[in-house]
Amino acid sequence: MRLLLEYHQPISNLPNAAEETDPKEAARDDGESLSRGPSLSLAALLNKSSKKQAGINAENKKKDQMQDCDVILQQAYDNSSRVAQSFLSVFLSKCSSKCGEEDFRPIFENFVHDLLVVVNQPEWPAAELILSLLGFLLMKHFSNRSTDMSLRTASLDYLGIVAAKLRKDGVSGEHSVDEIKSILEEIDEAKVDDDVDITQRSQHELCRYLTANKSVDCSFEFARNFYFAQWFKDCSLEVEKAQGSPNKKQEVDSVVDMDDVNAKVQVVEKCREFLRSLVSDCESETKKNTVFLTDKQSHVFSIYLASKRSFNRSFNVYLTQILRTLTENAVAVRTKAMKCLALVVESDPGILARKDMQLGVHGRLQDSSTNVREAAMELLGKFILLKPQLVDQYYDMIVTRILDTGVTVRKRVIRILRDICVSPPGYPKT
């Protein structure tokens, strides 16, 4: 913890992010450039932690053949998680109040921006871990009503940005399956069978890409070892999930339940065996085959593999928390929540079709604050025409607000109705 506190001291004196520097390029420069982005420094630290543990693993395997490599790698991953958790806790605590003349909030904004730039880039896998931990810390901050109001709204804003990025990459991952199949079949000249086959072959090709590039930049080797640790950890979590406490329905038929658990555990064990072989054979496999992923293809593979992990599935948790803040007493929080929803909907307008979104927007259209009602109407005005079915879903809500007491709200209603009349020709309600 002392080292983390010392680490925060020099970054408070770094220049503001007004200088448009690409974090990915900064990450490839020397150490001084890297320190400009605290998120990149932390991600590098976590990646190197896995690298060191991988070296320890090689020594231990020689001494004790019974020692599983995944145990060592998971320990490295858990250590990295604790480092990141401590770092973020200290960082956010410094943002909650000014330390003398230093204001850490601009630094924190740069920090989040850097993470969002490099997340799902194949050479920065630790960014996903940091964002996952950060998401839950942000939820804790904006849910705590004793927290300073400016920090609460800022935390809500940051969470909205993270949720929007999650949704955007999630949609990209869903749409990239056919492209990945095509690339895999072109490289291996073998047909892709199922989801497990796609995932494992994607892991294999991504590791080959990172191994082939480690001579150019050592961060690729750190990233590869971090992926190994991350994937082994995912296997352990799947086993824990399968062996969790049964529900009442499962207790009625314990035999069937145990068969189901054993089947799931066997699938996970096969995945572990695949990963163990990948760890030991990655170097030799890379030398045998000279066909590798391009930089663009590696990014597609990275996004696809990330879509299979828990962080990507945390989108619904973040969205639910943002929707809950719509009923907060503070007008500033409710207004900020509507703007956060606008960011999320921009990444995928189809979210407006969700029942919880419909209820949330309807409630804010009847809010006591004109600013909140206007923000809700602005949200609908921007995205409702992108999907024709949304017009039917929200039309009655919009028309009702033509009698709103707020002038700005009525103006937005008129603009939306005009767009409805012009955009979809022949729409029944026009």
Short mmCIF file of N, CA and C in Angstrom, two decimals, residues 55-180:
data_model
loop_
_atom_site.label_atom_id
_atom_site.label_comp_id
_atom_site.label_asym_id
_atom_site.label_seq_id
_atom_site.Cartn_x
_atom_site.Cartn_y
_atom_site.Cartn_z
N GLY A 55 7.70 -17.73 -14.83
CA GLY A 55 9.07 -18.19 -14.65
C GLY A 55 9.20 -19.08 -13.43
N ILE A 56 8.53 -18.68 -12.34
CA ILE A 56 8.53 -19.50 -11.13
C ILE A 56 7.92 -20.86 -11.43
N ASN A 57 6.85 -20.83 -12.24
CA ASN A 57 6.16 -22.06 -12.60
C ASN A 57 7.09 -23.05 -13.30
N ALA A 58 7.91 -22.54 -14.23
CA ALA A 58 8.82 -23.41 -14.98
C ALA A 58 9.80 -24.10 -14.03
N GLU A 59 10.29 -23.37 -13.02
CA GLU A 59 11.23 -23.95 -12.06
C GLU A 59 10.54 -25.00 -11.19
N ASN A 60 9.34 -24.66 -10.75
CA ASN A 60 8.62 -25.58 -9.88
C ASN A 60 8.26 -26.89 -10.58
N LYS A 61 7.96 -26.81 -11.87
CA LYS A 61 7.58 -28.01 -12.60
C LYS A 61 8.75 -28.98 -12.69
N LYS A 62 9.97 -28.44 -12.76
CA LYS A 62 11.14 -29.29 -12.79
C LYS A 62 11.35 -29.96 -11.44
N LYS A 63 11.08 -29.24 -10.37
CA LYS A 63 11.29 -29.76 -9.03
C LYS A 63 10.18 -30.73 -8.62
N ASP A 64 8.97 -30.42 -9.04
CA ASP A 64 7.83 -31.21 -8.62
C ASP A 64 6.88 -31.38 -9.80
N GLN A 65 6.90 -32.55 -10.41
CA GLN A 65 6.09 -32.80 -11.60
C GLN A 65 4.59 -32.80 -11.28
N MET A 66 4.24 -32.95 -10.01
CA MET A 66 2.83 -32.98 -9.63
C MET A 66 2.22 -31.59 -9.50
N GLN A 67 3.05 -30.58 -9.54
CA GLN A 67 2.56 -29.20 -9.39
C GLN A 67 1.92 -28.74 -10.69
N ASP A 68 0.66 -28.39 -10.66
CA ASP A 68 -0.03 -27.93 -11.87
C ASP A 68 0.37 -26.50 -12.19
N CYS A 69 0.60 -26.25 -13.47
CA CYS A 69 0.99 -24.90 -13.87
C CYS A 69 -0.13 -23.89 -13.63
N ASP A 70 -1.40 -24.35 -13.73
CA ASP A 70 -2.50 -23.41 -13.57
C ASP A 70 -2.60 -22.87 -12.15
N VAL A 71 -2.11 -23.63 -11.15
CA VAL A 71 -2.14 -23.15 -9.76
C VAL A 71 -1.25 -21.92 -9.62
N ILE A 72 -0.06 -22.00 -10.16
CA ILE A 72 0.88 -20.88 -10.09
C ILE A 72 0.33 -19.67 -10.84
N LEU A 73 -0.20 -19.92 -12.02
CA LEU A 73 -0.72 -18.81 -12.83
C LEU A 73 -1.93 -18.15 -12.18
N GLN A 74 -2.78 -18.96 -11.54
CA GLN A 74 -3.93 -18.38 -10.85
C GLN A 74 -3.50 -17.55 -9.65
N GLN A 75 -2.46 -18.00 -8.98
CA GLN A 75 -1.94 -17.20 -7.87
C GLN A 75 -1.44 -15.85 -8.38
N ALA A 76 -0.79 -15.88 -9.55
CA ALA A 76 -0.32 -14.62 -10.15
C ALA A 76 -1.50 -13.72 -10.47
N TYR A 77 -2.56 -14.31 -11.01
CA TYR A 77 -3.75 -13.53 -11.36
C TYR A 77 -4.41 -12.93 -10.12
N ASP A 78 -4.51 -13.72 -9.07
CA ASP A 78 -5.11 -13.23 -7.82
C ASP A 78 -4.28 -12.10 -7.22
N ASN A 79 -2.96 -12.25 -7.28
CA ASN A 79 -2.07 -11.18 -6.79
C ASN A 79 -2.26 -9.90 -7.61
N SER A 80 -2.38 -10.07 -8.93
CA SER A 80 -2.60 -8.91 -9.79
C SER A 80 -3.92 -8.22 -9.46
N SER A 81 -4.94 -9.02 -9.19
CA SER A 81 -6.25 -8.45 -8.84
C SER A 81 -6.17 -7.64 -7.55
N ARG A 82 -5.43 -8.15 -6.58
CA ARG A 82 -5.30 -7.42 -5.31
C ARG A 82 -4.53 -6.11 -5.51
N VAL A 83 -3.49 -6.15 -6.34
CA VAL A 83 -2.74 -4.92 -6.62
C VAL A 83 -3.65 -3.88 -7.28
N ALA A 84 -4.41 -4.32 -8.28
CA ALA A 84 -5.31 -3.41 -8.98
C ALA A 84 -6.38 -2.85 -8.05
N GLN A 85 -6.93 -3.72 -7.18
CA GLN A 85 -7.96 -3.29 -6.23
C GLN A 85 -7.42 -2.22 -5.28
N SER A 86 -6.21 -2.44 -4.77
CA SER A 86 -5.60 -1.46 -3.87
C SER A 86 -5.32 -0.15 -4.59
N PHE A 87 -4.80 -0.26 -5.80
CA PHE A 87 -4.51 0.93 -6.59
C PHE A 87 -5.76 1.78 -6.80
N LEU A 88 -6.84 1.12 -7.24
CA LEU A 88 -8.08 1.85 -7.54
C LEU A 88 -8.71 2.44 -6.28
N SER A 89 -8.65 1.71 -5.19
CA SER A 89 -9.22 2.22 -3.93
C SER A 89 -8.50 3.48 -3.48
N VAL A 90 -7.16 3.46 -3.57
CA VAL A 90 -6.38 4.65 -3.19
C VAL A 90 -6.67 5.80 -4.15
N PHE A 91 -6.72 5.49 -5.43
CA PHE A 91 -6.96 6.51 -6.45
C PHE A 91 -8.30 7.21 -6.22
N LEU A 92 -9.36 6.42 -6.01
CA LEU A 92 -10.69 7.00 -5.82
C LEU A 92 -10.79 7.76 -4.49
N SER A 93 -10.09 7.28 -3.47
CA SER A 93 -10.10 7.99 -2.19
C SER A 93 -9.46 9.36 -2.33
N LYS A 94 -8.43 9.46 -3.19
CA LYS A 94 -7.79 10.75 -3.42
C LYS A 94 -8.69 11.67 -4.25
N CYS A 95 -9.56 11.08 -5.08
CA CYS A 95 -10.48 11.89 -5.88
C CYS A 95 -11.62 12.46 -5.04
N SER A 96 -11.90 11.82 -3.90
CA SER A 96 -13.03 12.24 -3.08
C SER A 96 -12.80 13.58 -2.39
N SER A 97 -11.54 13.96 -2.23
CA SER A 97 -11.23 15.25 -1.62
C SER A 97 -9.88 15.73 -2.12
N LYS A 98 -9.71 17.02 -2.21
CA LYS A 98 -8.44 17.57 -2.68
C LYS A 98 -7.34 17.35 -1.66
N CYS A 99 -6.19 16.87 -2.15
CA CYS A 99 -5.02 16.68 -1.29
C CYS A 99 -4.13 17.91 -1.42
N GLY A 100 -4.36 18.88 -0.54
CA GLY A 100 -3.62 20.13 -0.66
C GLY A 100 -4.10 20.89 -1.89
N GLU A 101 -3.18 21.23 -2.77
CA GLU A 101 -3.54 21.93 -4.00
C GLU A 101 -3.71 20.97 -5.17
N GLU A 102 -3.53 19.69 -4.93
CA GLU A 102 -3.61 18.70 -6.00
C GLU A 102 -5.05 18.22 -6.19
N ASP A 103 -5.49 18.15 -7.43
CA ASP A 103 -6.81 17.63 -7.77
C ASP A 103 -6.61 16.40 -8.65
N PHE A 104 -6.98 15.25 -8.11
CA PHE A 104 -6.75 14.00 -8.82
C PHE A 104 -7.86 13.67 -9.82
N ARG A 105 -8.93 14.42 -9.84
CA ARG A 105 -10.05 14.06 -10.73
C ARG A 105 -9.69 14.16 -12.21
N PRO A 106 -8.98 15.20 -12.65
CA PRO A 106 -8.55 15.21 -14.06
C PRO A 106 -7.65 14.02 -14.40
N ILE A 107 -6.79 13.62 -13.44
CA ILE A 107 -5.93 12.46 -13.65
C ILE A 107 -6.78 11.21 -13.78
N PHE A 108 -7.82 11.11 -12.94
CA PHE A 108 -8.68 9.94 -12.99
C PHE A 108 -9.44 9.88 -14.31
N GLU A 109 -9.84 11.03 -14.81
CA GLU A 109 -10.53 11.07 -16.11
C GLU A 109 -9.60 10.57 -17.22
N ASN A 110 -8.35 10.99 -17.17
CA ASN A 110 -7.36 10.50 -18.13
C ASN A 110 -7.17 8.98 -17.99
N PHE A 111 -7.16 8.54 -16.75
CA PHE A 111 -7.00 7.13 -16.43
C PHE A 111 -8.09 6.29 -17.10
N VAL A 112 -9.35 6.71 -16.94
CA VAL A 112 -10.47 5.98 -17.54
C VAL A 112 -10.38 6.02 -19.06
N HIS A 113 -10.02 7.19 -19.59
CA HIS A 113 -9.89 7.34 -21.05
C HIS A 113 -8.85 6.37 -21.60
N ASP A 114 -7.69 6.28 -20.93
CA ASP A 114 -6.63 5.38 -21.38
C ASP A 114 -7.09 3.92 -21.37
N LEU A 115 -7.79 3.55 -20.30
CA LEU A 115 -8.27 2.17 -20.20
C LEU A 115 -9.23 1.83 -21.33
N LEU A 116 -10.12 2.75 -21.64
CA LEU A 116 -11.11 2.50 -22.69
C LEU A 116 -10.45 2.41 -24.07
N VAL A 117 -9.33 3.11 -24.25
CA VAL A 117 -8.62 3.05 -25.53
C VAL A 117 -7.96 1.69 -25.72
N VAL A 118 -7.34 1.16 -24.66
CA VAL A 118 -6.55 -0.07 -24.82
C VAL A 118 -7.31 -1.34 -24.46
N VAL A 119 -8.51 -1.24 -23.85
CA VAL A 119 -9.22 -2.46 -23.49
C VAL A 119 -9.55 -3.26 -24.75
N ASN A 120 -9.36 -4.56 -24.64
CA ASN A 120 -9.55 -5.51 -25.74
C ASN A 120 -8.52 -5.38 -26.84
N GLN A 121 -7.48 -4.57 -26.61
CA GLN A 121 -6.31 -4.65 -27.48
C GLN A 121 -5.51 -5.87 -27.02
N PRO A 122 -5.07 -6.73 -27.92
CA PRO A 122 -4.46 -8.00 -27.51
C PRO A 122 -3.26 -7.86 -26.59
N GLU A 123 -2.51 -6.73 -26.70
CA GLU A 123 -1.32 -6.59 -25.85
C GLU A 123 -1.62 -5.98 -24.49
N TRP A 124 -2.90 -5.65 -24.21
CA TRP A 124 -3.25 -5.04 -22.91
C TRP A 124 -4.42 -5.77 -22.24
N PRO A 125 -4.31 -7.06 -21.98
CA PRO A 125 -5.42 -7.80 -21.37
C PRO A 125 -5.74 -7.35 -19.95
N ALA A 126 -4.75 -6.79 -19.24
CA ALA A 126 -4.99 -6.36 -17.86
C ALA A 126 -5.97 -5.19 -17.78
N ALA A 127 -6.15 -4.46 -18.89
CA ALA A 127 -7.10 -3.34 -18.88
C ALA A 127 -8.51 -3.81 -18.57
N GLU A 128 -8.85 -5.01 -19.03
CA GLU A 128 -10.18 -5.56 -18.77
C GLU A 128 -10.38 -5.82 -17.28
N LEU A 129 -9.36 -6.39 -16.64
CA LEU A 129 -9.42 -6.64 -15.20
C LEU A 129 -9.58 -5.34 -14.43
N ILE A 130 -8.81 -4.33 -14.79
CA ILE A 130 -8.86 -3.04 -14.09
C ILE A 130 -10.25 -2.41 -14.26
N LEU A 131 -10.79 -2.45 -15.48
CA LEU A 131 -12.12 -1.87 -15.72
C LEU A 131 -13.21 -2.63 -14.96
N SER A 132 -13.06 -3.94 -14.86
CA SER A 132 -14.04 -4.74 -14.12
C SER A 132 -14.07 -4.33 -12.65
N LEU A 133 -12.90 -4.22 -12.04
CA LEU A 133 -12.82 -3.79 -10.64
C LEU A 133 -13.29 -2.35 -10.48
N LEU A 134 -12.93 -1.51 -11.45
CA LEU A 134 -13.31 -0.11 -11.40
C LEU A 134 -14.82 0.05 -11.47
N GLY A 135 -15.48 -0.76 -12.29
CA GLY A 135 -16.93 -0.66 -12.43
C GLY A 135 -17.66 -0.83 -11.10
N PHE A 136 -17.25 -1.84 -10.33
CA PHE A 136 -17.92 -2.08 -9.05
C PHE A 136 -17.57 -1.01 -8.02
N LEU A 137 -16.36 -0.46 -8.09
CA LEU A 137 -16.02 0.63 -7.18
C LEU A 137 -16.82 1.89 -7.52
N LEU A 138 -17.02 2.15 -8.80
CA LEU A 138 -17.82 3.31 -9.21
C LEU A 138 -19.27 3.16 -8.75
N MET A 139 -19.81 1.95 -8.88
CA MET A 139 -21.18 1.72 -8.41
C MET A 139 -21.30 1.98 -6.91
N LYS A 140 -20.28 1.56 -6.18
CA LYS A 140 -20.28 1.77 -4.73
C LYS A 140 -20.25 3.26 -4.41
N HIS A 141 -19.48 4.03 -5.18
CA HIS A 141 -19.35 5.46 -4.91
C HIS A 141 -20.63 6.23 -5.22
N PHE A 142 -21.23 5.98 -6.39
CA PHE A 142 -22.41 6.81 -6.71
C PHE A 142 -23.66 6.33 -5.99
N SER A 143 -23.62 5.11 -5.40
CA SER A 143 -24.75 4.63 -4.61
C SER A 143 -24.71 5.15 -3.18
N ASN A 144 -23.53 5.60 -2.75
CA ASN A 144 -23.35 6.11 -1.38
C ASN A 144 -23.77 7.58 -1.32
N ARG A 145 -24.87 7.86 -0.66
CA ARG A 145 -25.42 9.21 -0.63
C ARG A 145 -24.60 10.16 0.23
N SER A 146 -23.70 9.62 1.03
CA SER A 146 -22.84 10.49 1.85
C SER A 146 -21.63 10.98 1.05
N THR A 147 -21.43 10.42 -0.15
CA THR A 147 -20.32 10.85 -1.00
C THR A 147 -20.59 12.23 -1.57
N ASP A 148 -19.53 13.02 -1.75
CA ASP A 148 -19.66 14.34 -2.35
C ASP A 148 -20.44 14.26 -3.66
N MET A 149 -21.38 15.20 -3.87
CA MET A 149 -22.27 15.15 -5.02
C MET A 149 -21.51 15.19 -6.35
N SER A 150 -20.48 16.00 -6.43
CA SER A 150 -19.73 16.09 -7.68
C SER A 150 -19.03 14.76 -8.00
N LEU A 151 -18.56 14.06 -6.95
CA LEU A 151 -17.91 12.77 -7.17
C LEU A 151 -18.94 11.71 -7.53
N ARG A 152 -20.14 11.81 -6.93
CA ARG A 152 -21.21 10.85 -7.28
C ARG A 152 -21.59 10.97 -8.75
N THR A 153 -21.81 12.18 -9.21
CA THR A 153 -22.19 12.37 -10.62
C THR A 153 -21.05 12.00 -11.55
N ALA A 154 -19.82 12.28 -11.13
CA ALA A 154 -18.66 11.91 -11.96
C ALA A 154 -18.54 10.39 -12.05
N SER A 155 -18.74 9.69 -10.92
CA SER A 155 -18.67 8.23 -10.92
C SER A 155 -19.75 7.64 -11.82
N LEU A 156 -20.93 8.23 -11.77
CA LEU A 156 -22.03 7.77 -12.62
C LEU A 156 -21.70 8.00 -14.09
N ASP A 157 -21.09 9.13 -14.37
CA ASP A 157 -20.70 9.45 -15.75
C ASP A 157 -19.67 8.45 -16.27
N TYR A 158 -18.65 8.16 -15.44
CA TYR A 158 -17.62 7.21 -15.84
C TYR A 158 -18.21 5.82 -16.06
N LEU A 159 -19.13 5.42 -15.19
CA LEU A 159 -19.74 4.10 -15.35
C LEU A 159 -20.54 4.02 -16.64
N GLY A 160 -21.21 5.12 -17.00
CA GLY A 160 -21.95 5.15 -18.25
C GLY A 160 -21.03 4.97 -19.45
N ILE A 161 -19.86 5.60 -19.38
CA ILE A 161 -18.87 5.47 -20.47
C ILE A 161 -18.38 4.03 -20.56
N VAL A 162 -18.09 3.41 -19.41
CA VAL A 162 -17.63 2.02 -19.39
C VAL A 162 -18.72 1.09 -19.93
N ALA A 163 -19.97 1.31 -19.50
CA ALA A 163 -21.07 0.46 -19.96
C ALA A 163 -21.28 0.59 -21.47
N ALA A 164 -21.14 1.81 -21.99
CA ALA A 164 -21.29 2.02 -23.44
C ALA A 164 -20.21 1.27 -24.21
N LYS A 165 -18.98 1.32 -23.71
CA LYS A 165 -17.88 0.60 -24.36
C LYS A 165 -18.12 -0.90 -24.30
N LEU A 166 -18.61 -1.38 -23.16
CA LEU A 166 -18.91 -2.79 -23.01
C LEU A 166 -19.93 -3.25 -24.04
N ARG A 167 -20.99 -2.46 -24.17
CA ARG A 167 -22.06 -2.84 -25.10
C ARG A 167 -21.56 -2.81 -26.54
N LYS A 168 -20.77 -1.81 -26.87
CA LYS A 168 -20.25 -1.69 -28.23
C LYS A 168 -19.38 -2.89 -28.59
N ASP A 169 -18.47 -3.26 -27.69
CA ASP A 169 -17.60 -4.40 -27.95
C ASP A 169 -18.38 -5.71 -27.91
N GLY A 170 -19.41 -5.76 -27.06
CA GLY A 170 -20.24 -6.97 -27.00
C GLY A 170 -20.95 -7.22 -28.32
N VAL A 171 -21.49 -6.15 -28.89
CA VAL A 171 -22.16 -6.27 -30.19
C VAL A 171 -21.16 -6.66 -31.27
N SER A 172 -19.96 -6.06 -31.22
CA SER A 172 -18.90 -6.40 -32.19
C SER A 172 -18.51 -7.86 -32.08
N GLY A 173 -18.43 -8.37 -30.82
CA GLY A 173 -18.08 -9.77 -30.62
C GLY A 173 -19.12 -10.72 -31.19
N GLU A 174 -20.39 -10.35 -31.06
CA GLU A 174 -21.46 -11.19 -31.60
C GLU A 174 -21.43 -11.23 -33.12
N HIS A 175 -21.09 -10.10 -33.72
CA HIS A 175 -21.10 -10.00 -35.18
C HIS A 175 -19.81 -10.52 -35.83
N SER A 176 -18.80 -10.83 -35.01
CA SER A 176 -17.51 -11.22 -35.58
C SER A 176 -17.33 -12.72 -35.70
N VAL A 177 -18.32 -13.51 -35.29
CA VAL A 177 -18.18 -14.97 -35.29
C VAL A 177 -17.90 -15.50 -36.68
N ASP A 178 -18.67 -15.06 -37.67
CA ASP A 178 -18.47 -15.55 -39.04
C ASP A 178 -17.09 -15.16 -39.57
N GLU A 179 -16.66 -13.94 -39.26
CA GLU A 179 -15.34 -13.49 -39.70
C GLU A 179 -14.24 -14.34 -39.06
N ILE A 180 -14.39 -14.66 -37.77
CA ILE A 180 -13.39 -15.48 -37.08
C ILE A 180 -13.35 -16.89 -37.65
#
